[in-house]
Amino acid sequence: MKVKTQSKKVNKAWLNDHVNDTYVKLAQKEGYRARAAYKLKEIDETLGLVRPGHLVVDLGSAPGAWSQYLRRRLSPGGAAAGTLNGTIIALDILPMDPVEGVLFLQGDFREPEVLERVEAVLAGRQADAVVSDMAPNLSGIEAADSARISHLVELAVEFALAHLKPGGALVVKVFHGGGYSQLVKLFKESFNVVKPLKPKASRDKSSETFLIGVGLKAPPIRK
């Protein structure tokens, strides 16, 4: 019974924090599906990664907040609908409600047939940016969770090396802890410029941060 009481207290505290969160309120006001939109917004505004005319791939896109931000960023007037100056391709294993102007592909990009669909849409074009808010379901077992997180980041880097323009950028979510230094090393081996950034919208209690790599050190891998 004690465990249940503690669990209820934790859930109630989280819910209270969530409801009163500045970015949750802002997301509701501005029509974003999740507060995560402001993480990518700050990263982009700090580093200038996405510009009108760009082709951007959003990995792990559901529920669609990052795609919503990208859609507005590539709109001449910053609008959520209407003219779009650029291309956004979103992928996720989970379903995602449509975002106007965003091409969504449901499936696991590790599977050959899904990757073929992505490459068919790209039609030989290379991305200006690849963004990934992918995160595994965490078990609470540090070693296992670290391995799962690292694997997703490695997959995003592999995808970027194959599909980014030489001067393109990759943004991935990572967590401080076991495996973090190895992921930084992987980024430094793959990109000319590497920056870690923890946006203000990322909760203080969270070990989450983001790694940004700009400019490939080697030519894109071609199959």
Short mmCIF file of C-alpha atoms in Angstrom, two decimals:
data_model
loop_
_atom_site.label_atom_id
_atom_site.label_comp_id
_atom_site.label_asym_id
_atom_site.label_seq_id
_atom_site.Cartn_x
_atom_site.Cartn_y
_atom_site.Cartn_z
CA MET A 1 0.00 0.00 0.00
CA LYS A 2 2.87 2.34 0.79
CA VAL A 3 4.30 2.01 -2.72
CA LYS A 4 0.94 2.81 -4.27
CA THR A 5 0.59 5.93 -2.10
CA GLN A 6 4.04 7.15 -3.11
CA SER A 7 3.30 6.44 -6.76
CA LYS A 8 0.06 8.43 -6.58
CA LYS A 9 1.90 11.33 -4.95
CA VAL A 10 4.55 11.28 -7.69
CA ASN A 11 1.93 11.14 -10.44
CA LYS A 12 -0.06 13.98 -8.86
CA ALA A 13 3.08 16.10 -8.50
CA TRP A 14 4.07 15.45 -12.13
CA LEU A 15 0.57 16.28 -13.34
CA ASN A 16 0.54 19.49 -11.31
CA ASP A 17 3.95 20.52 -12.71
CA HIS A 18 2.82 19.64 -16.24
CA VAL A 19 -0.44 21.60 -16.09
CA ASN A 20 1.34 24.67 -14.72
CA ASP A 21 4.34 24.39 -17.05
CA THR A 22 5.05 27.58 -19.02
CA TYR A 23 5.82 25.69 -22.22
CA VAL A 24 2.76 23.45 -21.94
CA LYS A 25 0.58 26.58 -21.70
CA LEU A 26 2.46 28.21 -24.58
CA ALA A 27 2.07 25.09 -26.75
CA GLN A 28 -1.67 25.07 -26.11
CA LYS A 29 -1.90 28.77 -26.93
CA GLU A 30 0.16 28.53 -30.14
CA GLY A 31 -1.32 25.27 -31.39
CA TYR A 32 1.61 22.91 -30.91
CA ARG A 33 0.88 19.29 -30.03
CA ALA A 34 3.65 19.14 -27.41
CA ARG A 35 5.98 21.46 -25.52
CA ALA A 36 8.88 19.70 -27.34
CA ALA A 37 8.38 22.13 -30.23
CA TYR A 38 10.15 24.81 -28.21
CA LYS A 39 13.23 22.64 -27.77
CA LEU A 40 13.79 22.47 -31.52
CA LYS A 41 12.81 26.13 -31.90
CA GLU A 42 15.54 27.23 -29.48
CA ILE A 43 18.14 24.93 -31.05
CA ASP A 44 17.30 26.25 -34.52
CA GLU A 45 17.23 29.90 -33.47
CA THR A 46 20.55 29.50 -31.64
CA LEU A 47 22.39 27.74 -34.47
CA GLY A 48 20.42 28.73 -37.60
CA LEU A 49 20.02 25.19 -38.91
CA VAL A 50 16.77 25.40 -40.89
CA ARG A 51 15.93 27.95 -43.57
CA PRO A 52 13.20 28.37 -46.20
CA GLY A 53 13.85 26.12 -49.19
CA HIS A 54 15.42 23.37 -47.07
CA LEU A 55 14.66 19.68 -47.14
CA VAL A 56 14.35 18.36 -43.58
CA VAL A 57 13.83 14.81 -42.31
CA ASP A 58 12.14 14.40 -38.91
CA LEU A 59 12.94 10.99 -37.36
CA GLY A 60 10.66 9.77 -34.57
CA SER A 61 8.21 12.52 -35.45
CA ALA A 62 5.05 11.52 -33.51
CA PRO A 63 3.04 13.25 -32.13
CA GLY A 64 4.24 15.89 -34.62
CA ALA A 65 5.35 18.96 -32.62
CA TRP A 66 8.77 19.11 -34.32
CA SER A 67 7.14 18.72 -37.75
CA GLN A 68 4.74 21.53 -36.83
CA TYR A 69 7.66 23.80 -35.93
CA LEU A 70 9.50 22.91 -39.16
CA ARG A 71 6.35 23.53 -41.19
CA ARG A 72 6.05 27.04 -39.72
CA ARG A 73 9.78 27.67 -40.14
CA LEU A 74 9.56 26.86 -43.86
CA SER A 75 6.45 28.95 -44.36
CA PRO A 76 7.12 32.45 -45.76
CA GLY A 77 4.89 33.96 -43.07
CA GLY A 78 5.56 31.42 -40.33
CA ALA A 79 2.02 30.12 -40.73
CA ALA A 80 0.72 26.67 -39.77
CA ALA A 81 -1.10 26.42 -43.11
CA GLY A 82 -0.77 27.68 -46.65
CA THR A 83 2.36 28.12 -48.75
CA LEU A 84 5.38 25.99 -47.84
CA ASN A 85 8.86 26.82 -49.12
CA GLY A 86 10.70 23.54 -48.59
CA THR A 87 10.17 19.84 -47.97
CA ILE A 88 9.54 18.00 -44.70
CA ILE A 89 9.60 14.21 -44.50
CA ALA A 90 8.51 12.75 -41.17
CA LEU A 91 8.94 9.15 -40.02
CA ASP A 92 7.76 7.20 -37.00
CA ILE A 93 6.79 3.68 -36.00
CA LEU A 94 3.72 5.23 -34.34
CA PRO A 95 0.88 6.87 -36.26
CA MET A 96 0.85 10.67 -36.50
CA ASP A 97 -2.06 12.99 -37.26
CA PRO A 98 -1.44 14.92 -40.49
CA VAL A 99 0.50 18.19 -40.45
CA GLU A 100 -0.27 20.28 -43.51
CA GLY A 101 2.54 20.11 -46.05
CA VAL A 102 4.44 17.37 -44.19
CA LEU A 103 4.89 13.99 -45.85
CA PHE A 104 4.53 11.35 -43.13
CA LEU A 105 5.75 7.77 -43.55
CA GLN A 106 4.80 5.28 -40.86
CA GLY A 107 7.30 2.50 -40.30
CA ASP A 108 10.71 1.57 -38.94
CA PHE A 109 13.44 3.13 -41.10
CA ARG A 110 15.74 0.27 -40.07
CA GLU A 111 13.64 -2.00 -42.29
CA PRO A 112 14.74 -2.10 -45.96
CA GLU A 113 11.25 -1.57 -47.39
CA VAL A 114 10.68 1.54 -45.23
CA LEU A 115 14.09 2.92 -46.14
CA GLU A 116 13.27 2.33 -49.81
CA ARG A 117 10.10 4.40 -49.39
CA VAL A 118 12.15 7.22 -47.84
CA GLU A 119 14.69 7.10 -50.64
CA ALA A 120 11.91 7.08 -53.23
CA VAL A 121 10.52 10.29 -51.72
CA LEU A 122 13.99 11.85 -51.56
CA ALA A 123 14.42 10.99 -55.25
CA GLY A 124 18.18 11.48 -55.14
CA ARG A 125 18.01 14.70 -53.11
CA GLN A 126 20.05 15.15 -49.94
CA ALA A 127 18.67 16.64 -46.74
CA ASP A 128 19.77 20.00 -45.37
CA ALA A 129 18.93 18.80 -41.87
CA VAL A 130 17.94 15.61 -40.06
CA VAL A 131 16.30 16.03 -36.66
CA SER A 132 15.59 13.24 -34.20
CA ASP A 133 13.60 13.39 -30.98
CA MET A 134 13.65 9.59 -30.81
CA ALA A 135 13.84 8.02 -27.38
CA PRO A 136 13.30 4.42 -26.28
CA ASN A 137 10.85 3.25 -23.65
CA LEU A 138 13.01 3.42 -20.54
CA SER A 139 13.09 0.44 -18.18
CA GLY A 140 14.86 2.12 -15.27
CA ILE A 141 17.79 -0.27 -15.65
CA GLU A 142 20.64 2.12 -16.44
CA ALA A 143 22.84 -0.22 -18.50
CA ALA A 144 19.94 -1.41 -20.67
CA ASP A 145 18.51 2.08 -21.14
CA SER A 146 21.92 3.49 -22.02
CA ALA A 147 22.36 0.83 -24.70
CA ARG A 148 18.91 1.56 -26.18
CA ILE A 149 19.53 5.31 -26.25
CA SER A 150 22.96 4.88 -27.84
CA HIS A 151 21.53 2.56 -30.48
CA LEU A 152 18.92 5.10 -31.58
CA VAL A 153 21.52 7.87 -31.77
CA GLU A 154 23.84 5.63 -33.79
CA LEU A 155 20.98 4.89 -36.19
CA ALA A 156 20.29 8.61 -36.62
CA VAL A 157 23.98 9.29 -37.32
CA GLU A 158 24.07 6.44 -39.84
CA PHE A 159 20.97 7.82 -41.57
CA ALA A 160 22.46 11.33 -41.62
CA LEU A 161 25.76 10.15 -43.09
CA ALA A 162 23.83 8.51 -45.91
CA HIS A 163 21.33 11.28 -46.62
CA LEU A 164 22.71 14.66 -45.51
CA LYS A 165 24.30 17.29 -47.71
CA PRO A 166 28.00 17.76 -46.90
CA GLY A 167 27.22 20.97 -44.99
CA GLY A 168 24.03 19.65 -43.43
CA ALA A 169 23.11 19.31 -39.76
CA LEU A 170 21.94 16.54 -37.46
CA VAL A 171 20.07 17.12 -34.18
CA VAL A 172 19.55 14.20 -31.79
CA LYS A 173 18.23 13.76 -28.26
CA VAL A 174 20.64 12.15 -25.80
CA PHE A 175 20.78 11.65 -22.04
CA HIS A 176 23.68 12.29 -19.69
CA GLY A 177 24.92 9.11 -18.09
CA GLY A 178 26.46 5.91 -19.33
CA GLY A 179 27.36 6.06 -23.00
CA TYR A 180 27.13 9.85 -23.34
CA SER A 181 30.88 10.41 -23.85
CA GLN A 182 30.95 7.70 -26.54
CA LEU A 183 28.12 9.42 -28.41
CA VAL A 184 29.98 12.75 -28.28
CA LYS A 185 33.02 10.93 -29.66
CA LEU A 186 30.90 9.46 -32.49
CA PHE A 187 29.65 12.95 -33.36
CA LYS A 188 33.16 14.38 -33.35
CA GLU A 189 34.28 11.61 -35.69
CA SER A 190 31.36 12.33 -38.04
CA PHE A 191 30.95 16.13 -38.04
CA ASN A 192 33.18 19.18 -38.31
CA VAL A 193 31.27 21.11 -35.64
CA VAL A 194 29.68 19.46 -32.59
CA LYS A 195 27.62 21.34 -30.00
CA PRO A 196 25.71 20.05 -26.98
CA LEU A 197 22.69 22.16 -26.05
CA LYS A 198 20.06 21.90 -23.33
CA PRO A 199 17.13 24.12 -24.33
CA LYS A 200 15.20 26.05 -21.70
CA ALA A 201 12.13 23.96 -22.57
CA SER A 202 13.96 20.83 -21.44
CA ARG A 203 12.94 20.21 -17.83
CA ASP A 204 15.60 20.95 -15.21
CA LYS A 205 15.09 17.54 -13.57
CA SER A 206 15.66 15.71 -16.85
CA SER A 207 19.10 14.43 -17.89
CA GLU A 208 18.03 15.06 -21.49
CA THR A 209 20.18 17.22 -23.73
CA PHE A 210 20.72 17.51 -27.47
CA LEU A 211 23.76 16.95 -29.64
CA ILE A 212 24.06 18.93 -32.86
CA GLY A 213 26.52 18.04 -35.58
CA VAL A 214 27.14 20.34 -38.55
CA GLY A 215 29.17 19.56 -41.68
CA LEU A 216 30.05 15.99 -42.55
CA LYS A 217 33.71 15.02 -42.13
CA ALA A 218 33.41 12.43 -44.89
CA PRO A 219 31.37 12.33 -48.10
CA PRO A 220 27.89 10.82 -47.67
CA ILE A 221 27.81 7.03 -47.88
CA ARG A 222 26.27 5.84 -51.11
CA LYS A 223 24.91 2.34 -51.59
#
